[in-house]
Short mmCIF file of C-alpha atoms in Angstrom, two decimals:
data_model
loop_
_atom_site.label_atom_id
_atom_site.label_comp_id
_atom_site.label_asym_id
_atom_site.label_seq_id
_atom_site.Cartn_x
_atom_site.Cartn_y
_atom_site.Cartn_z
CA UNK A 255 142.28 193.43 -15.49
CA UNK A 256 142.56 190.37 -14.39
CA UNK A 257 139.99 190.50 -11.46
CA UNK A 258 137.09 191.69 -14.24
CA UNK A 259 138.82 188.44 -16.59
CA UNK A 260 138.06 186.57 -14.11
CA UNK A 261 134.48 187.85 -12.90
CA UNK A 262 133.41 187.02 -16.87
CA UNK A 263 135.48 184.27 -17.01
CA UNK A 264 134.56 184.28 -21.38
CA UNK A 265 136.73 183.26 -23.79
CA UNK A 266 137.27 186.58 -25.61
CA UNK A 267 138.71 187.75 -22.35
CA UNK A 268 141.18 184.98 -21.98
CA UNK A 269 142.46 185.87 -25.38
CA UNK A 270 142.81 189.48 -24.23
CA UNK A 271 144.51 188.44 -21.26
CA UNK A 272 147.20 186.00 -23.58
CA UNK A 273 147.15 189.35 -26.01
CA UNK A 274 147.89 191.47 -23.14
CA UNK A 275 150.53 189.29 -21.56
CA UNK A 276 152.34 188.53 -24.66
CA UNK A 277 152.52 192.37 -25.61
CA UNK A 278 154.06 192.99 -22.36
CA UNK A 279 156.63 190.23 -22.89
CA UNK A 280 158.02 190.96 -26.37
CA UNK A 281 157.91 195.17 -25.88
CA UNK A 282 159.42 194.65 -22.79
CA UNK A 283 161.97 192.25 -24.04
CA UNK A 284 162.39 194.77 -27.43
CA UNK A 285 162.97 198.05 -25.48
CA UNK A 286 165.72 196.05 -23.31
CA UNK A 287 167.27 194.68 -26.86
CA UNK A 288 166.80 191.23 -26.26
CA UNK A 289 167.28 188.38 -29.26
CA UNK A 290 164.22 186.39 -29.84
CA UNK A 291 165.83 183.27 -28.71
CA UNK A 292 168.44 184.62 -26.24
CA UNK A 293 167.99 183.10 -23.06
CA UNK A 294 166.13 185.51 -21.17
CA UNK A 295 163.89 185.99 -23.86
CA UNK A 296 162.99 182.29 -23.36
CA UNK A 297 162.78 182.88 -19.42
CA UNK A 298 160.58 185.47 -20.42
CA UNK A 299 158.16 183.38 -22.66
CA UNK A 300 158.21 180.32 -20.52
CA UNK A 301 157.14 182.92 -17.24
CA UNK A 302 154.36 183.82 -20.06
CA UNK A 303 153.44 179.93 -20.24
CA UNK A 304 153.45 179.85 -16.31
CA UNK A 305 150.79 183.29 -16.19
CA UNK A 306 148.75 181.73 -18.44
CA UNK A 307 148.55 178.33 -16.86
CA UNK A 308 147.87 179.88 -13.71
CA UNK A 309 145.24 181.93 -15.70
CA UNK A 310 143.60 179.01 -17.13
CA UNK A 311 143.40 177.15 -13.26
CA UNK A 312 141.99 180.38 -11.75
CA UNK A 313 139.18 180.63 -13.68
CA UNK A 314 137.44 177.96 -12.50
CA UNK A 315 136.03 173.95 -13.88
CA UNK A 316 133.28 175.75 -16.16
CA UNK A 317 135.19 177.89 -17.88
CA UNK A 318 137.91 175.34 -18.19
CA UNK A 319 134.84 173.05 -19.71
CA UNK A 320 133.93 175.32 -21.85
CA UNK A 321 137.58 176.14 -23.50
CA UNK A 322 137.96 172.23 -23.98
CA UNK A 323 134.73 172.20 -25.97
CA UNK A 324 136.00 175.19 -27.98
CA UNK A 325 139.44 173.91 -29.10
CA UNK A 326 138.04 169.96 -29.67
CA UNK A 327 135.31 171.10 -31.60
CA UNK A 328 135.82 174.73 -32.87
CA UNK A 329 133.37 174.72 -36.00
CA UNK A 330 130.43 173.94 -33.92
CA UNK A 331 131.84 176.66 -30.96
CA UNK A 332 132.03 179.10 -33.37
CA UNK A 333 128.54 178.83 -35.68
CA UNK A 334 127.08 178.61 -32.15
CA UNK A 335 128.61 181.30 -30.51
CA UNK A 336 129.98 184.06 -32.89
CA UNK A 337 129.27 183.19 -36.56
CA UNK A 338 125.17 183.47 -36.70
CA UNK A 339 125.85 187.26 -35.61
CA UNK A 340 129.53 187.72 -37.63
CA UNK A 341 127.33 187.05 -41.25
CA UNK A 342 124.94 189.25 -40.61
CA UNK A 343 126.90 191.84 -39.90
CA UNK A 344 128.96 191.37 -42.59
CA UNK A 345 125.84 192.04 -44.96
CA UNK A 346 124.74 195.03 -42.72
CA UNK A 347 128.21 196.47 -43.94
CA UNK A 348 127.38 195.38 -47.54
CA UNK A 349 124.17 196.87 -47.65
CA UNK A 350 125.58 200.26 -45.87
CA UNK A 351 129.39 200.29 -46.54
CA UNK A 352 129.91 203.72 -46.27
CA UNK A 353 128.54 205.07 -43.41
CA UNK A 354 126.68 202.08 -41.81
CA UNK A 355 123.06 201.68 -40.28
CA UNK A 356 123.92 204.66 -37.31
CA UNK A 357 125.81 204.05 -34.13
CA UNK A 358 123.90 201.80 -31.57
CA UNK A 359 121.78 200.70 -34.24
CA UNK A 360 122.79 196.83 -34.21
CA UNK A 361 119.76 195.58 -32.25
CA UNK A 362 117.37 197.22 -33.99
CA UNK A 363 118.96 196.65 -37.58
CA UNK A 364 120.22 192.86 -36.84
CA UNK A 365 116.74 191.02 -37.03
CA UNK A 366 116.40 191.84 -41.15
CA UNK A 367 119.88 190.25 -40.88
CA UNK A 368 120.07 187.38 -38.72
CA UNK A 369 119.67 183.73 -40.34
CA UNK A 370 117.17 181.22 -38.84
CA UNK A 371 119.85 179.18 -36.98
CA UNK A 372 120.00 182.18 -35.04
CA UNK A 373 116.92 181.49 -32.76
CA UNK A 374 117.59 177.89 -32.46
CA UNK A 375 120.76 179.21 -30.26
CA UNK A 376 119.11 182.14 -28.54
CA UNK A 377 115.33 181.77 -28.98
CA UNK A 378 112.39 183.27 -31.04
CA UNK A 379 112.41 187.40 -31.22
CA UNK A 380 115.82 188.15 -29.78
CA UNK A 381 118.33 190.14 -31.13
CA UNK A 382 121.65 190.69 -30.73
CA UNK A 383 122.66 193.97 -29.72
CA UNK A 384 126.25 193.99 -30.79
CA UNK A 385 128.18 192.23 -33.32
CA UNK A 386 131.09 190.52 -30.77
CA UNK A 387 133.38 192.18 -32.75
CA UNK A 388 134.46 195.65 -32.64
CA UNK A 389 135.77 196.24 -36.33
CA UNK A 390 132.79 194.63 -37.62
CA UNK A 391 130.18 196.11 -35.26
CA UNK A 392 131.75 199.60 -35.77
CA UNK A 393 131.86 198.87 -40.06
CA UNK A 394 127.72 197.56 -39.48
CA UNK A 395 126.90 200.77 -37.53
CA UNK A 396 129.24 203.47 -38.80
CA UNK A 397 130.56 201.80 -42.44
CA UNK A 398 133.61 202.26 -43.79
CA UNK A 399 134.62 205.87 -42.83
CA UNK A 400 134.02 205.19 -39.15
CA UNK A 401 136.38 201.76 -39.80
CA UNK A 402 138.75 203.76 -41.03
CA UNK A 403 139.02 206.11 -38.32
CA UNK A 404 138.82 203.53 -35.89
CA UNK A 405 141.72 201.68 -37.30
CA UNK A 406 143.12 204.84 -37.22
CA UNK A 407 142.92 205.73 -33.74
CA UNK A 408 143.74 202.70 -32.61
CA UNK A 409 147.08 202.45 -35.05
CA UNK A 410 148.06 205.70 -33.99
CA UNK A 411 147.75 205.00 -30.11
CA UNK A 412 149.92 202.01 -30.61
CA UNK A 413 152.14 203.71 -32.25
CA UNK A 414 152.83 206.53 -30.24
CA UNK A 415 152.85 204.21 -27.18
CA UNK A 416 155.97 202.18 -29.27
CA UNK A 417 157.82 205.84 -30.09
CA UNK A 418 157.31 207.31 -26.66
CA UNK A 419 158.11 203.97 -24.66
CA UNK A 420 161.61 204.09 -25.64
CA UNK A 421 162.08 207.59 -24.01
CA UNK A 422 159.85 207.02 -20.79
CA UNK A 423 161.55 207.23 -17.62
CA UNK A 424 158.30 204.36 -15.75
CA UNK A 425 158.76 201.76 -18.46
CA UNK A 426 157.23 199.04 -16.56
CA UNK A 427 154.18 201.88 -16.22
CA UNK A 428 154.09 202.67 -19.54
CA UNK A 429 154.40 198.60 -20.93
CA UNK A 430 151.61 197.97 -19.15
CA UNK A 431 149.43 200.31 -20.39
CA UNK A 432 150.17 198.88 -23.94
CA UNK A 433 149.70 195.51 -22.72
CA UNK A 434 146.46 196.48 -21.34
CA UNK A 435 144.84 198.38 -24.08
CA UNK A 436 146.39 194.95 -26.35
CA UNK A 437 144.72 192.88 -24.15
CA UNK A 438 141.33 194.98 -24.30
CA UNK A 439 141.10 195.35 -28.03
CA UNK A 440 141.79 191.47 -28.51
CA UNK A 441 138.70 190.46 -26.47
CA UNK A 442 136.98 192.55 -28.63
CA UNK A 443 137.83 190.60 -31.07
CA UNK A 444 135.92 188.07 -30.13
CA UNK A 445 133.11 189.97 -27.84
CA UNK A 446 132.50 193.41 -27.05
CA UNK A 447 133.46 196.13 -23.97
CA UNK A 448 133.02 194.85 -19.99
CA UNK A 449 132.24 197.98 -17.81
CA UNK A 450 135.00 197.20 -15.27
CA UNK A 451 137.69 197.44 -18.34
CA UNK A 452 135.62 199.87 -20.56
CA UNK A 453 135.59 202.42 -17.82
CA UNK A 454 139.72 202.52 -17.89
CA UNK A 455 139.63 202.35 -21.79
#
């Protein structure tokens, strides 16, 4: 995961890779019955810091660039990156709650949508082909009922990862995996699938 984080190097996969990381951390210090702030549990976050730190270094001066102009000004990041796209899908869903404009329809539907700030960030006549951000770009294209059963699915899974860890022999195995479908679902929070990580979702 972290080869493909790195080949991206985008913010929304840094934030699946802290997702990831912490998700590993507290399950694994849960299913071993650690306090929150027992000692190893605080070995355990501060070896968290470290990862991410090292994280942060590995990925390069551009990417480090482009996180400092996120976090000092985060209003301008986000109408330039992710809001212009987050409205419109918004009112996609509003105009089609219940069973959205079709699956893969984004692209074609998002230009009725899109505000004119839009094209001062990515130029005349392009659209956007997904939302970058799974629970809205699955509520534009498949409204409410696919939402629902994509919350589902995805509440389920966790939850049958959190039952079944407790009893599986190859924890470390099996903590990972949660980590790594955390860490997937967070970036697409803020983006949408990468081939190399879509392929083991």
């Amino acid at each position: 995961y972290f080869q493909v984080l790195a080949n991206t190097g985008t913010r929304g996969a840094f934030l699946g890779l802290m997702i990831g990381l912490a998700v590993l951390v507290l399950a694994g210090s849960a299913r071993q019955g650690l306090r929150l702030f027992s000692l190893r549990s605080l070995a355990s976050l501060g070896l968290l810091t470290l990862l991410l730190g090292g994280a942060f270094a590995g990925l390069g001066p551009s990417f480090r660039t482009r996180m400092a102009h996120s976090l000092s000004a985060p209003r301008q990041a986000l109408e330039q990156s992710r809001l212009e796209i987050w409205l419109p899908a918004l009112e996609i869903w509003k105009t089609h709650p219940l069973l959205g404009t079709g699956v893969d329809s984004f692209k074609t539907v998002f230009p009725s949508y899109s505000l004119s700030r839009f094209n001062r960030y990515d130029g005349e006549n392009v659209s956007s082909r997904m939302a970058h951000c799974e629970p809205l770009q699955v509520a534009a294209t498949q409204g409410s009922v696919g939402l629902v059963l994509w919350l589902w699915l995805c509440g389920s899974f966790f939850y049958a990862w959190w039952k079944r860890s407790a009893a599986y022999t190859g924890e470390a195995w099996w903590l990972g995996l949660g980590a790594l479908m955390a860490a997937y679902l967070g970036q697409n929070l803020v983006s949408f699938g990468v081939a190399g990580i879509s392929t083991a979702f």
